[in-house]
Amino acid sequence: MAAILEIRNLKKVYADGTAALQGVSLQVERGEFVAVIGPSGAGKSTLLRCINRLVEPTEGAVLFNGTDTSKAGGQQVRKLRREVGMIFQGFNLIQRVSVLRNVLHGRLGYMSSMTGALGFYSKRDTEEAHSILQRLGLNQQMYKRADELSGGQQQRVGIARALSQKPQVILADEPIASLDPVTSENIMQYLYTICREDGITCLVNLHQVEVARKYATRIIGIHKGAVVFDGAPDELTDEVTGLIYNK
Ligand SMILES: Nc1ncnc2c1ncn2[C@@H]1O[C@H](COP(=O)(O)OP(=O)(O)OP(=O)(O)O)[C@@H](O)[C@H]1O
């Protein structure tokens, strides 16, 4: 069976000439929990964003379930973004609407979630959103506006929104960078659980090497746009960590 993601010689040069990715090749198998680590500016966000085409690669290919996504048109890109959900450092919620509506946004798409009054949603959609929110421990917050929630709660809404898309892969771009250590553990536990219980493949960009070691089944180290380490957490010695961050 094809790897769920295959990245071939991926390069990204931004318009100002910054070479953010310099030829990244890797495969991710279904169900893996991959942490991507590396210093600030290494190219971690660019890598995740190229996978679901939030950023257009300059060269190379990203295959999702064996299909080259670089040839995908608008509708196929939308489908790709549903199947490859994204969680952001800054949560990226629609602040002035309810938590429930943010989750329905994930399930139905932006226009359908914003145009209908809540009563218009099908019973099935609403029940599904309720059950995901319950799973994330947010049943008390369902009708609150997103901007009334704490950072940790907002990130749980971000996870709920991604889950409501029924994704095969979740890309999390520094999901805990703006959270305190206890809340960070809580968010990582949720991501770990959905990977284990739902079989959703997770790629998580992290600054904290200890967190990567604790949760990931595999760690990829990026430095200056290139993969300099790819292995099991116990292979990531202090010496290797030093190389990733100081090279
Ligand atoms: N839109 C852009 N235009 C120009 N350069 C960019 C753009 N986005 C990122 N870069 C540059 O590309 C390089 C890689 O950035 P990227 O955000 O992918 O790294 P990162 O490892 O995720 O960093 P951080 O941990 O600080 O978020 C950096 O030099 C960054 O300044």
mmCIF file of N, CA, C and O in Angstrom, residues 135-201:
data_model
loop_
_atom_site.group_PDB
_atom_site.id
_atom_site.type_symbol
_atom_site.label_atom_id
_atom_site.label_comp_id
_atom_site.label_asym_id
_atom_site.label_seq_id
_atom_site.Cartn_x
_atom_site.Cartn_y
_atom_site.Cartn_z
ATOM 1 N N ARG A 135 -16.225 15.150 23.151
ATOM 2 C CA ARG A 135 -14.981 14.378 23.228
ATOM 3 C C ARG A 135 -13.796 15.271 23.620
ATOM 4 O O ARG A 135 -12.869 14.832 24.299
ATOM 5 N N LEU A 136 -13.820 16.512 23.163
ATOM 6 C CA LEU A 136 -12.746 17.455 23.476
ATOM 7 C C LEU A 136 -13.011 18.188 24.794
ATOM 8 O O LEU A 136 -12.308 19.158 25.115
ATOM 9 N N GLY A 137 -14.020 17.773 25.518
ATOM 10 C CA GLY A 137 -14.315 18.372 26.827
ATOM 11 C C GLY A 137 -14.845 19.787 26.725
ATOM 12 O O GLY A 137 -14.616 20.617 27.608
ATOM 13 N N LEU A 138 -15.572 20.092 25.640
ATOM 14 C CA LEU A 138 -16.028 21.462 25.406
ATOM 15 C C LEU A 138 -17.550 21.590 25.407
ATOM 16 O O LEU A 138 -18.078 22.555 24.863
ATOM 17 N N ASN A 139 -18.236 20.639 26.019
ATOM 18 C CA ASN A 139 -19.711 20.737 25.958
ATOM 19 C C ASN A 139 -20.248 21.965 26.686
ATOM 20 O O ASN A 139 -21.281 22.492 26.301
ATOM 21 N N GLN A 140 -19.535 22.439 27.690
ATOM 22 C CA GLN A 140 -19.989 23.652 28.406
ATOM 23 C C GLN A 140 -19.743 24.926 27.585
ATOM 24 O O GLN A 140 -20.340 25.961 27.851
ATOM 25 N N GLN A 141 -18.829 24.852 26.629
ATOM 26 C CA GLN A 141 -18.424 26.057 25.888
ATOM 27 C C GLN A 141 -19.080 26.171 24.513
ATOM 28 O O GLN A 141 -18.867 27.150 23.800
ATOM 29 N N MET A 142 -19.872 25.182 24.144
ATOM 30 C CA MET A 142 -20.407 25.056 22.794
ATOM 31 C C MET A 142 -21.043 26.332 22.223
ATOM 32 O O MET A 142 -20.877 26.674 21.066
ATOM 33 N N TYR A 143 -21.790 27.050 23.066
ATOM 34 C CA TYR A 143 -22.521 28.229 22.584
ATOM 35 C C TYR A 143 -21.816 29.536 22.921
ATOM 36 O O TYR A 143 -22.338 30.610 22.670
ATOM 37 N N LYS A 144 -20.606 29.436 23.479
ATOM 38 C CA LYS A 144 -19.823 30.649 23.731
ATOM 39 C C LYS A 144 -19.144 31.091 22.449
ATOM 40 O O LYS A 144 -18.870 30.277 21.563
ATOM 41 N N ARG A 145 -18.852 32.397 22.376
ATOM 42 C CA ARG A 145 -18.047 32.876 21.250
ATOM 43 C C ARG A 145 -16.615 32.376 21.414
ATOM 44 O O ARG A 145 -16.108 32.279 22.534
ATOM 45 N N ALA A 146 -15.962 32.110 20.298
ATOM 46 C CA ALA A 146 -14.597 31.573 20.349
ATOM 47 C C ALA A 146 -13.671 32.498 21.140
ATOM 48 O O ALA A 146 -12.794 32.041 21.874
ATOM 49 N N ASP A 147 -13.873 33.848 21.015
ATOM 50 C CA ASP A 147 -12.954 34.760 21.693
ATOM 51 C C ASP A 147 -13.218 34.871 23.199
ATOM 52 O O ASP A 147 -12.519 35.597 23.894
ATOM 53 N N GLU A 148 -14.197 34.139 23.697
ATOM 54 C CA GLU A 148 -14.414 34.104 25.152
ATOM 55 C C GLU A 148 -13.648 32.949 25.801
ATOM 56 O O GLU A 148 -13.688 32.777 27.019
ATOM 57 N N LEU A 149 -12.976 32.161 24.997
ATOM 58 C CA LEU A 149 -12.311 30.959 25.518
ATOM 59 C C LEU A 149 -10.836 31.209 25.821
ATOM 60 O O LEU A 149 -10.218 32.095 25.220
ATOM 61 N N SER A 150 -10.288 30.384 26.697
ATOM 62 C CA SER A 150 -8.844 30.444 26.966
ATOM 63 C C SER A 150 -8.089 29.880 25.754
ATOM 64 O O SER A 150 -8.698 29.229 24.885
ATOM 65 N N GLY A 151 -6.769 30.092 25.733
ATOM 66 C CA GLY A 151 -5.955 29.582 24.631
ATOM 67 C C GLY A 151 -6.073 28.075 24.467
ATOM 68 O O GLY A 151 -6.235 27.563 23.363
ATOM 69 N N GLY A 152 -6.000 27.361 25.585
ATOM 70 C CA GLY A 152 -6.089 25.898 25.526
ATOM 71 C C GLY A 152 -7.438 25.437 24.999
ATOM 72 O O GLY A 152 -7.522 24.497 24.201
ATOM 73 N N GLN A 153 -8.494 26.127 25.446
ATOM 74 C CA GLN A 153 -9.842 25.775 24.953
ATOM 75 C C GLN A 153 -9.942 26.084 23.462
ATOM 76 O O GLN A 153 -10.511 25.299 22.694
ATOM 77 N N GLN A 154 -9.368 27.218 23.043
ATOM 78 C CA GLN A 154 -9.427 27.560 21.609
ATOM 79 C C GLN A 154 -8.692 26.516 20.773
ATOM 80 O O GLN A 154 -9.143 26.151 19.693
ATOM 81 N N GLN A 155 -7.561 26.036 21.313
ATOM 82 C CA GLN A 155 -6.846 25.025 20.528
ATOM 83 C C GLN A 155 -7.650 23.727 20.473
ATOM 84 O O GLN A 155 -7.626 23.015 19.462
ATOM 85 N N ARG A 156 -8.404 23.424 21.535
ATOM 86 C CA ARG A 156 -9.263 22.228 21.484
ATOM 87 C C ARG A 156 -10.366 22.415 20.437
ATOM 88 O O ARG A 156 -10.755 21.465 19.765
ATOM 89 N N VAL A 157 -10.856 23.645 20.291
ATOM 90 C CA VAL A 157 -11.829 23.902 19.220
ATOM 91 C C VAL A 157 -11.148 23.694 17.855
ATOM 92 O O VAL A 157 -11.741 23.111 16.940
ATOM 93 N N GLY A 158 -9.897 24.134 17.757
ATOM 94 C CA GLY A 158 -9.143 23.921 16.513
ATOM 95 C C GLY A 158 -9.043 22.438 16.173
ATOM 96 O O GLY A 158 -9.207 22.028 15.018
ATOM 97 N N ILE A 159 -8.804 21.615 17.199
ATOM 98 C CA ILE A 159 -8.726 20.167 16.974
ATOM 99 C C ILE A 159 -10.108 19.629 16.590
ATOM 100 O O ILE A 159 -10.246 18.823 15.662
ATOM 101 N N ALA A 160 -11.149 20.110 17.298
ATOM 102 C CA ALA A 160 -12.522 19.659 17.000
ATOM 103 C C ALA A 160 -12.899 20.025 15.564
ATOM 104 O O ALA A 160 -13.492 19.224 14.837
ATOM 105 N N ARG A 161 -12.529 21.229 15.152
ATOM 106 C CA ARG A 161 -12.841 21.661 13.777
ATOM 107 C C ARG A 161 -12.138 20.750 12.768
ATOM 108 O O ARG A 161 -12.745 20.314 11.778
ATOM 109 N N ALA A 162 -10.869 20.461 13.035
ATOM 110 C CA ALA A 162 -10.136 19.572 12.121
ATOM 111 C C ALA A 162 -10.774 18.179 12.110
ATOM 112 O O ALA A 162 -10.982 17.589 11.047
ATOM 113 N N LEU A 163 -11.138 17.664 13.290
ATOM 114 C CA LEU A 163 -11.743 16.327 13.360
ATOM 115 C C LEU A 163 -13.066 16.260 12.622
ATOM 116 O O LEU A 163 -13.410 15.237 12.028
ATOM 117 N N SER A 164 -13.810 17.366 12.648
ATOM 118 C CA SER A 164 -15.133 17.370 12.017
ATOM 119 C C SER A 164 -15.032 17.225 10.496
ATOM 120 O O SER A 164 -16.012 16.911 9.838
ATOM 121 N N GLN A 165 -13.847 17.469 9.957
ATOM 122 C CA GLN A 165 -13.634 17.272 8.513
ATOM 123 C C GLN A 165 -13.425 15.796 8.173
ATOM 124 O O GLN A 165 -13.262 15.464 7.013
ATOM 125 N N LYS A 166 -13.354 14.958 9.210
ATOM 126 C CA LYS A 166 -13.030 13.540 9.041
ATOM 127 C C LYS A 166 -11.734 13.359 8.238
ATOM 128 O O LYS A 166 -11.714 12.720 7.178
ATOM 129 N N PRO A 167 -10.664 13.956 8.730
ATOM 130 C CA PRO A 167 -9.411 13.930 7.970
ATOM 131 C C PRO A 167 -8.681 12.592 8.089
ATOM 132 O O PRO A 167 -8.910 11.837 9.039
ATOM 133 N N GLN A 168 -7.822 12.325 7.137
ATOM 134 C CA GLN A 168 -6.924 11.169 7.246
ATOM 135 C C GLN A 168 -5.611 11.579 7.903
ATOM 136 O O GLN A 168 -4.914 10.778 8.497
ATOM 137 N N VAL A 169 -5.282 12.874 7.722
ATOM 138 C CA VAL A 169 -4.020 13.410 8.253
ATOM 139 C C VAL A 169 -4.339 14.715 8.981
ATOM 140 O O VAL A 169 -5.201 15.476 8.534
ATOM 141 N N ILE A 170 -3.654 14.954 10.091
ATOM 142 C CA ILE A 170 -3.713 16.282 10.714
ATOM 143 C C ILE A 170 -2.302 16.849 10.750
ATOM 144 O O ILE A 170 -1.346 16.189 11.189
ATOM 145 N N LEU A 171 -2.172 18.083 10.243
ATOM 146 C CA LEU A 171 -0.914 18.814 10.302
ATOM 147 C C LEU A 171 -1.073 19.856 11.408
ATOM 148 O O LEU A 171 -2.020 20.647 11.371
ATOM 149 N N ALA A 172 -0.205 19.843 12.379
ATOM 150 C CA ALA A 172 -0.326 20.809 13.477
ATOM 151 C C ALA A 172 0.933 21.671 13.494
ATOM 152 O O ALA A 172 2.039 21.164 13.706
ATOM 153 N N ASP A 173 0.751 22.954 13.226
ATOM 154 C CA ASP A 173 1.897 23.863 13.093
ATOM 155 C C ASP A 173 2.142 24.587 14.413
ATOM 156 O O ASP A 173 1.477 25.574 14.712
ATOM 157 N N GLU A 174 3.058 24.064 15.193
ATOM 158 C CA GLU A 174 3.378 24.599 16.523
ATOM 159 C C GLU A 174 2.105 24.803 17.358
ATOM 160 O O GLU A 174 1.841 25.916 17.826
ATOM 161 N N PRO A 175 1.353 23.734 17.562
ATOM 162 C CA PRO A 175 0.053 23.871 18.227
ATOM 163 C C PRO A 175 0.137 24.294 19.683
ATOM 164 O O PRO A 175 -0.850 24.748 20.240
ATOM 165 N N ILE A 176 1.335 24.138 20.299
ATOM 166 C CA ILE A 176 1.428 24.454 21.729
ATOM 167 C C ILE A 176 2.366 25.628 22.002
ATOM 168 O O ILE A 176 2.645 25.938 23.151
ATOM 169 N N ALA A 177 2.813 26.301 20.946
ATOM 170 C CA ALA A 177 3.829 27.350 21.131
ATOM 171 C C ALA A 177 3.338 28.509 21.992
ATOM 172 O O ALA A 177 4.138 29.169 22.639
ATOM 173 N N SER A 178 2.024 28.758 21.995
ATOM 174 C CA SER A 178 1.554 29.900 22.787
ATOM 175 C C SER A 178 0.834 29.460 24.066
ATOM 176 O O SER A 178 0.111 30.251 24.662
ATOM 177 N N LEU A 179 1.041 28.200 24.475
ATOM 178 C CA LEU A 179 0.317 27.691 25.645
ATOM 179 C C LEU A 179 1.276 27.376 26.797
ATOM 180 O O LEU A 179 2.453 27.086 26.579
ATOM 181 N N ASP A 180 0.734 27.410 28.033
ATOM 182 C CA ASP A 180 1.569 27.090 29.197
ATOM 183 C C ASP A 180 1.832 25.575 29.214
ATOM 184 O O ASP A 180 1.148 24.815 28.523
ATOM 185 N N PRO A 181 2.830 25.123 30.013
ATOM 186 C CA PRO A 181 3.232 23.713 29.959
ATOM 187 C C PRO A 181 2.106 22.721 30.258
ATOM 188 O O PRO A 181 1.996 21.695 29.589
ATOM 189 N N VAL A 182 1.250 23.018 31.232
ATOM 190 C CA VAL A 182 0.183 22.068 31.585
ATOM 191 C C VAL A 182 -0.825 21.969 30.439
ATOM 192 O O VAL A 182 -1.224 20.867 30.020
ATOM 193 N N THR A 183 -1.216 23.117 29.902
ATOM 194 C CA THR A 183 -2.168 23.128 28.788
ATOM 195 C C THR A 183 -1.547 22.455 27.565
ATOM 196 O O THR A 183 -2.224 21.737 26.822
ATOM 197 N N SER A 184 -0.255 22.662 27.372
ATOM 198 C CA SER A 184 0.447 22.037 26.244
ATOM 199 C C SER A 184 0.364 20.514 26.321
ATOM 200 O O SER A 184 0.085 19.840 25.323
ATOM 201 N N GLU A 185 0.585 19.974 27.519
ATOM 202 C CA GLU A 185 0.502 18.517 27.706
ATOM 203 C C GLU A 185 -0.896 18.023 27.349
ATOM 204 O O GLU A 185 -1.065 16.990 26.698
ATOM 205 N N ASN A 186 -1.896 18.777 27.799
ATOM 206 C CA ASN A 186 -3.291 18.421 27.549
ATOM 207 C C ASN A 186 -3.567 18.368 26.034
ATOM 208 O O ASN A 186 -4.154 17.410 25.522
ATOM 209 N N ILE A 187 -3.085 19.369 25.313
ATOM 210 C CA ILE A 187 -3.300 19.416 23.853
ATOM 211 C C ILE A 187 -2.559 18.252 23.174
ATOM 212 O O ILE A 187 -3.102 17.576 22.300
ATOM 213 N N MET A 188 -1.318 17.994 23.621
ATOM 214 C CA MET A 188 -0.565 16.888 23.016
ATOM 215 C C MET A 188 -1.251 15.554 23.292
ATOM 216 O O MET A 188 -1.285 14.678 22.425
ATOM 217 N N GLN A 189 -1.826 15.393 24.487
ATOM 218 C CA GLN A 189 -2.560 14.163 24.813
ATOM 219 C C GLN A 189 -3.735 13.968 23.853
ATOM 220 O O GLN A 189 -3.979 12.860 23.388
ATOM 221 N N TYR A 190 -4.459 15.052 23.569
ATOM 222 C CA TYR A 190 -5.594 14.938 22.648
ATOM 223 C C TYR A 190 -5.113 14.517 21.256
ATOM 224 O O TYR A 190 -5.703 13.646 20.619
ATOM 225 N N LEU A 191 -4.020 15.148 20.794
ATOM 226 C CA LEU A 191 -3.510 14.796 19.456
ATOM 227 C C LEU A 191 -3.059 13.336 19.426
ATOM 228 O O LEU A 191 -3.330 12.597 18.476
ATOM 229 N N TYR A 192 -2.372 12.927 20.492
ATOM 230 C CA TYR A 192 -1.883 11.553 20.581
ATOM 231 C C TYR A 192 -3.063 10.567 20.557
ATOM 232 O O TYR A 192 -3.035 9.548 19.876
ATOM 233 N N THR A 193 -4.113 10.923 21.290
ATOM 234 C CA THR A 193 -5.285 10.040 21.383
ATOM 235 C C THR A 193 -5.985 9.907 20.031
ATOM 236 O O THR A 193 -6.369 8.808 19.636
ATOM 237 N N ILE A 194 -6.132 11.025 19.300
ATOM 238 C CA ILE A 194 -6.830 10.884 18.019
ATOM 239 C C ILE A 194 -5.979 10.100 17.013
ATOM 240 O O ILE A 194 -6.506 9.394 16.168
ATOM 241 N N CYS A 195 -4.664 10.208 17.157
ATOM 242 C CA CYS A 195 -3.789 9.400 16.292
ATOM 243 C C CYS A 195 -3.984 7.923 16.620
ATOM 244 O O CYS A 195 -4.231 7.104 15.735
ATOM 245 N N ARG A 196 -3.934 7.584 17.915
ATOM 246 C CA ARG A 196 -4.052 6.186 18.346
ATOM 247 C C ARG A 196 -5.456 5.622 18.094
ATOM 248 O O ARG A 196 -5.626 4.548 17.570
ATOM 249 N N GLU A 197 -6.482 6.355 18.511
ATOM 250 C CA GLU A 197 -7.843 5.797 18.502
ATOM 251 C C GLU A 197 -8.506 5.898 17.135
ATOM 252 O O GLU A 197 -9.282 5.036 16.759
ATOM 253 N N ASP A 198 -8.222 6.974 16.401
ATOM 254 C CA ASP A 198 -8.899 7.166 15.115
ATOM 255 C C ASP A 198 -7.995 6.805 13.939
ATOM 256 O O ASP A 198 -8.423 6.875 12.785
ATOM 257 N N GLY A 199 -6.741 6.506 14.228
ATOM 258 C CA GLY A 199 -5.807 6.160 13.154
ATOM 259 C C GLY A 199 -5.463 7.344 12.264
ATOM 260 O O GLY A 199 -5.047 7.172 11.116
ATOM 261 N N ILE A 200 -5.644 8.562 12.799
ATOM 262 C CA ILE A 200 -5.320 9.751 11.994
ATOM 263 C C ILE A 200 -3.812 9.998 12.081
ATOM 264 O O ILE A 200 -3.242 10.069 13.177
ATOM 265 N N THR A 201 -3.188 10.107 10.926
ATOM 266 C CA THR A 201 -1.754 10.358 10.857
ATOM 267 C C THR A 201 -1.499 11.804 11.285
ATOM 268 O O THR A 201 -2.189 12.710 10.817
#
